[in-house]
Amino acid sequence: MTELLPVDSWLTDMDGVLVHEERALPGGAEFIAELIASGSRFQLLTNNSIFTPRDLRARLAAGGIEVPEEAIWTSALATAQFLAEQREGGSAYVIGEAGLTNALHNVGYVMTDRSPDYVVLGETRTYSFEAITRAIRLVQDGARFIATNPDPTGPSAHGPLPATGSVAALITRATGVEPYFVGKPNPLMMRSALRRIEAHSEHTVMIGDRMDTDIISGLEAGLRTILVLTGSTRADQVERFPFRPTRVCDSIADVVPLVREFARD
């Protein structure tokens, strides 16, 4: 990272970087504390659309990681912002939980199953066959199809669960209509997070544990990237991708001293 502009802003994924399930990973609390102490601007990004920022803040705090609610940016919030910009005061048929429905209500959207402007698909632990069937019929009738993120599976204590991407594929197979995915790896989510903290891409680093979402979206948004090896992508998999992170670290604990170092670059 020689001959680069100093870093004053940070974006980071949550699961696999700061926490695993609800257990804090070593260095997570210290990393956030260092960002706050150094005066760095930052956002915690997650494709998880189930929880509100308030819920996520409480879950992080339970693991000893203290972050302000406004520092959390979810795919649900990004989706709501995108829809508000596309069609102000619109309507949507929503499959999802409080994180998504609250975000849409807060931008003035009406939830309806009668001729909605959009079908919006998010993550839930209780996908309903009846709700999916209704979504298919509405898309066939002309509703625009939006999904919060393309993740095919999500983690659980008992192993992977089908997530938004898998259910979106089911609806697509039934209708022939592809959704527009708002969350990572869409660089739209990176750019909206940058706008929230008035940051510039040349002065920002993105941290993640997945090459195929976190790193590529950071790269496409013009950010420097750090891959940590405490989540999805293993060290031996990095070379398989046609793109590389700016740096690879064993864990977020190794990134803590880089906050001050990069600020001086």
XYZ file of C-alpha atoms in Angstrom:
265
model
C 0.000 0.000 0.000
C 2.844 2.372 -0.840
C 2.306 5.729 -2.550
C -1.381 5.739 -1.657
C -3.493 8.435 -0.071
C -4.018 8.286 3.711
C -7.041 6.397 5.013
C -9.620 8.158 7.164
C -12.649 5.909 6.561
C -13.336 2.207 6.942
C -16.069 -0.158 5.795
C -16.199 -3.657 7.227
C -18.346 -6.723 6.977
C -19.660 -8.112 10.264
C -20.099 -11.891 10.243
C -16.791 -13.654 9.690
C -14.853 -10.465 10.433
C -16.039 -9.088 13.783
C -18.289 -11.935 14.897
C -19.063 -15.539 14.080
C -22.750 -16.168 14.686
C -23.104 -14.211 17.968
C -19.572 -14.823 19.259
C -17.123 -11.941 18.984
C -13.922 -12.788 17.126
C -10.567 -11.849 18.688
C -9.632 -8.279 17.874
C -13.131 -7.148 16.908
C -13.736 -4.973 19.945
C -10.200 -3.568 19.782
C -10.604 -2.699 16.090
C -13.801 -0.710 16.667
C -12.258 0.984 19.711
C -9.248 1.987 17.604
C -11.465 3.447 14.878
C -13.321 5.537 17.450
C -10.126 6.625 19.231
C -8.481 7.675 15.969
C -11.520 9.651 14.824
C -11.979 7.484 11.739
C -15.340 7.387 10.011
C -16.729 3.892 9.590
C -19.696 1.714 8.697
C -20.408 -1.923 9.493
C -22.014 -3.584 6.485
C -24.130 -6.725 6.411
C -26.206 -8.485 3.770
C -28.407 -9.788 6.576
C -31.805 -8.103 6.212
C -33.486 -9.821 9.180
C -32.405 -7.444 11.936
C -32.716 -3.703 12.436
C -29.570 -1.688 13.231
C -30.808 -1.471 16.833
C -31.034 -5.271 17.015
C -27.567 -5.675 15.539
C -26.047 -3.078 17.862
C -27.427 -5.010 20.850
C -26.102 -8.318 19.475
C -22.645 -6.822 18.985
C -22.690 -5.253 22.453
C -23.470 -8.664 23.956
C -20.136 -9.812 22.524
C -18.280 -6.775 23.870
C -18.257 -4.791 20.619
C -19.711 -1.323 21.153
C -20.839 0.529 18.043
C -23.364 3.326 17.547
C -26.576 2.320 15.808
C -25.963 4.765 12.966
C -22.694 2.985 12.124
C -24.568 -0.127 10.934
C -25.675 -0.324 7.282
C -27.746 -3.339 6.228
C -28.921 -4.599 2.850
C -32.463 -3.844 4.064
C -31.602 -0.166 4.616
C -29.800 0.010 1.271
C -32.797 -1.588 -0.459
C -35.232 0.847 1.152
C -33.071 3.811 0.174
C -32.769 2.519 -3.392
C -36.537 2.073 -3.753
C -37.273 5.498 -2.264
C -34.941 7.045 -4.846
C -36.449 5.022 -7.688
C -40.139 5.429 -6.840
C -40.974 7.731 -3.952
C -43.974 6.674 -1.850
C -44.330 3.375 -3.651
C -45.813 0.064 -2.592
C -44.335 -3.375 -2.084
C -45.203 -6.957 -1.332
C -42.504 -7.956 1.125
C -41.118 -11.325 2.135
C -38.833 -10.655 5.078
C -38.617 -9.706 8.709
C -38.510 -6.567 10.849
C -35.206 -5.305 9.484
C -36.701 -5.040 6.007
C -40.285 -4.057 6.769
C -39.207 -1.328 9.200
C -36.731 0.069 6.668
C -39.408 0.258 3.978
C -41.978 1.802 6.331
C -39.423 4.433 7.336
C -39.028 5.622 3.725
C -42.789 5.868 3.266
C -43.529 2.609 1.483
C -46.899 0.883 1.791
C -46.982 -2.891 2.294
C -49.638 -4.544 0.130
C -50.394 -7.723 -1.778
C -52.629 -5.955 -4.295
C -50.903 -4.675 -7.434
C -47.686 -3.549 -5.669
C -45.000 -1.618 -7.501
C -42.417 -4.117 -6.267
C -42.022 -7.580 -4.869
C -39.203 -7.248 -2.339
C -37.515 -10.429 -1.152
C -35.344 -10.476 1.959
C -34.043 -13.040 4.384
C -36.216 -14.842 6.889
C -35.843 -18.004 8.920
C -39.454 -18.989 8.135
C -39.987 -18.797 4.382
C -43.652 -19.425 3.626
C -44.661 -21.431 0.563
C -47.864 -19.397 0.439
C -45.921 -16.109 0.480
C -43.517 -17.313 -2.228
C -46.447 -18.414 -4.374
C -48.044 -14.996 -3.965
C -44.756 -13.334 -4.923
C -44.525 -15.461 -8.077
C -48.031 -14.472 -9.157
C -47.406 -10.786 -8.493
C -44.171 -10.827 -10.497
C -45.982 -12.602 -13.322
C -48.597 -9.849 -13.179
C -45.953 -7.160 -13.637
C -44.534 -6.262 -10.209
C -40.852 -5.361 -10.350
C -38.640 -7.916 -8.573
C -36.092 -6.719 -6.000
C -33.995 -8.833 -3.620
C -31.896 -7.548 -0.748
C -28.897 -9.742 -1.546
C -27.806 -12.769 -3.608
C -26.439 -14.912 -0.763
C -27.590 -18.511 -1.451
C -27.192 -19.663 2.148
C -26.954 -18.202 5.623
C -25.309 -19.556 8.775
C -27.029 -21.212 11.708
C -25.957 -23.208 14.734
C -26.886 -26.387 12.876
C -25.356 -25.580 9.505
C -26.291 -23.560 6.409
C -29.843 -22.413 5.748
C -31.355 -21.416 2.390
C -31.184 -17.649 2.104
C -32.381 -14.864 -0.172
C -30.437 -15.907 -3.257
C -31.838 -19.432 -3.216
C -35.447 -18.289 -2.851
C -34.896 -15.620 -5.520
C -33.709 -18.380 -7.879
C -36.929 -20.296 -7.202
C -39.055 -17.240 -8.078
C -36.938 -16.578 -11.170
C -37.318 -20.170 -12.347
C -41.089 -19.905 -11.962
C -41.449 -16.484 -13.613
C -38.456 -16.031 -15.914
C -37.806 -12.679 -14.180
C -34.404 -11.950 -12.649
C -34.356 -9.769 -9.507
C -32.234 -6.703 -9.000
C -29.963 -7.477 -6.043
C -29.113 -4.405 -3.955
C -26.685 -5.848 -1.383
C -23.098 -7.000 -1.810
C -21.476 -7.604 -4.247
C -23.407 -4.759 -5.852
C -21.081 -1.750 -5.424
C -24.242 0.320 -4.923
C -24.200 -0.781 -1.276
C -20.581 0.390 -0.915
C -21.319 3.752 -2.468
C -24.400 4.345 -0.336
C -22.354 3.538 2.778
C -19.660 5.986 1.658
C -22.269 8.709 1.206
C -23.577 8.123 4.719
C -20.214 9.050 6.226
C -19.213 11.545 3.505
C -16.167 9.460 2.650
C -14.170 9.245 -0.570
C -13.254 5.882 -2.069
C -9.560 6.796 -2.361
C -9.376 7.334 1.418
C -11.372 4.217 2.395
C -10.615 0.559 3.061
C -13.125 -2.306 2.862
C -12.593 -5.350 5.113
C -14.317 -8.662 4.479
C -14.065 -12.415 4.732
C -15.486 -13.311 1.296
C -13.687 -12.752 -1.978
C -16.892 -13.129 -4.003
C -18.886 -10.446 -2.168
C -16.878 -8.198 0.165
C -13.634 -7.948 -1.781
C -15.072 -7.706 -5.284
C -17.645 -5.090 -4.252
C -14.959 -3.027 -2.536
C -12.731 -3.351 -5.589
C -15.517 -2.300 -7.969
C -16.329 0.706 -5.780
C -12.693 1.848 -5.985
C -11.681 0.985 -2.403
C -8.586 -0.673 -1.047
C -9.505 -4.070 0.368
C -8.394 -6.357 3.185
C -9.383 -10.018 3.310
C -9.410 -11.639 6.761
C -9.201 -15.413 6.977
C -11.686 -15.937 9.817
C -14.739 -16.472 7.642
C -15.712 -17.929 4.293
C -12.629 -17.615 2.061
C -9.614 -19.755 2.997
C -6.019 -18.780 2.281
C -5.639 -21.499 -0.365
C -8.675 -20.171 -2.262
C -7.458 -16.609 -2.771
C -5.354 -17.391 -5.852
C -8.320 -19.002 -7.607
C -9.947 -15.615 -8.122
C -8.999 -13.343 -11.047
C -8.737 -10.383 -8.660
C -6.817 -9.897 -5.443
C -7.362 -8.001 -2.195
C -4.887 -5.241 -1.420
C -3.829 -7.195 1.660
C -4.624 -10.519 3.358
C -4.632 -10.751 7.176
C -5.185 -13.711 9.456
C -7.839 -11.869 11.474
C -9.238 -8.460 12.361
C -6.727 -8.361 15.228
C -3.997 -7.889 12.605
C -5.843 -4.891 11.166
C -5.912 -2.914 14.443
C -2.371 -1.439 14.063
C -3.083 -0.657 10.409
C -5.676 1.975 11.375
C -2.922 4.369 12.544
C -0.424 3.172 9.939
C -2.706 3.827 6.982
C -3.710 7.210 8.360
C -0.093 8.281 7.888
C 0.336 6.901 4.337
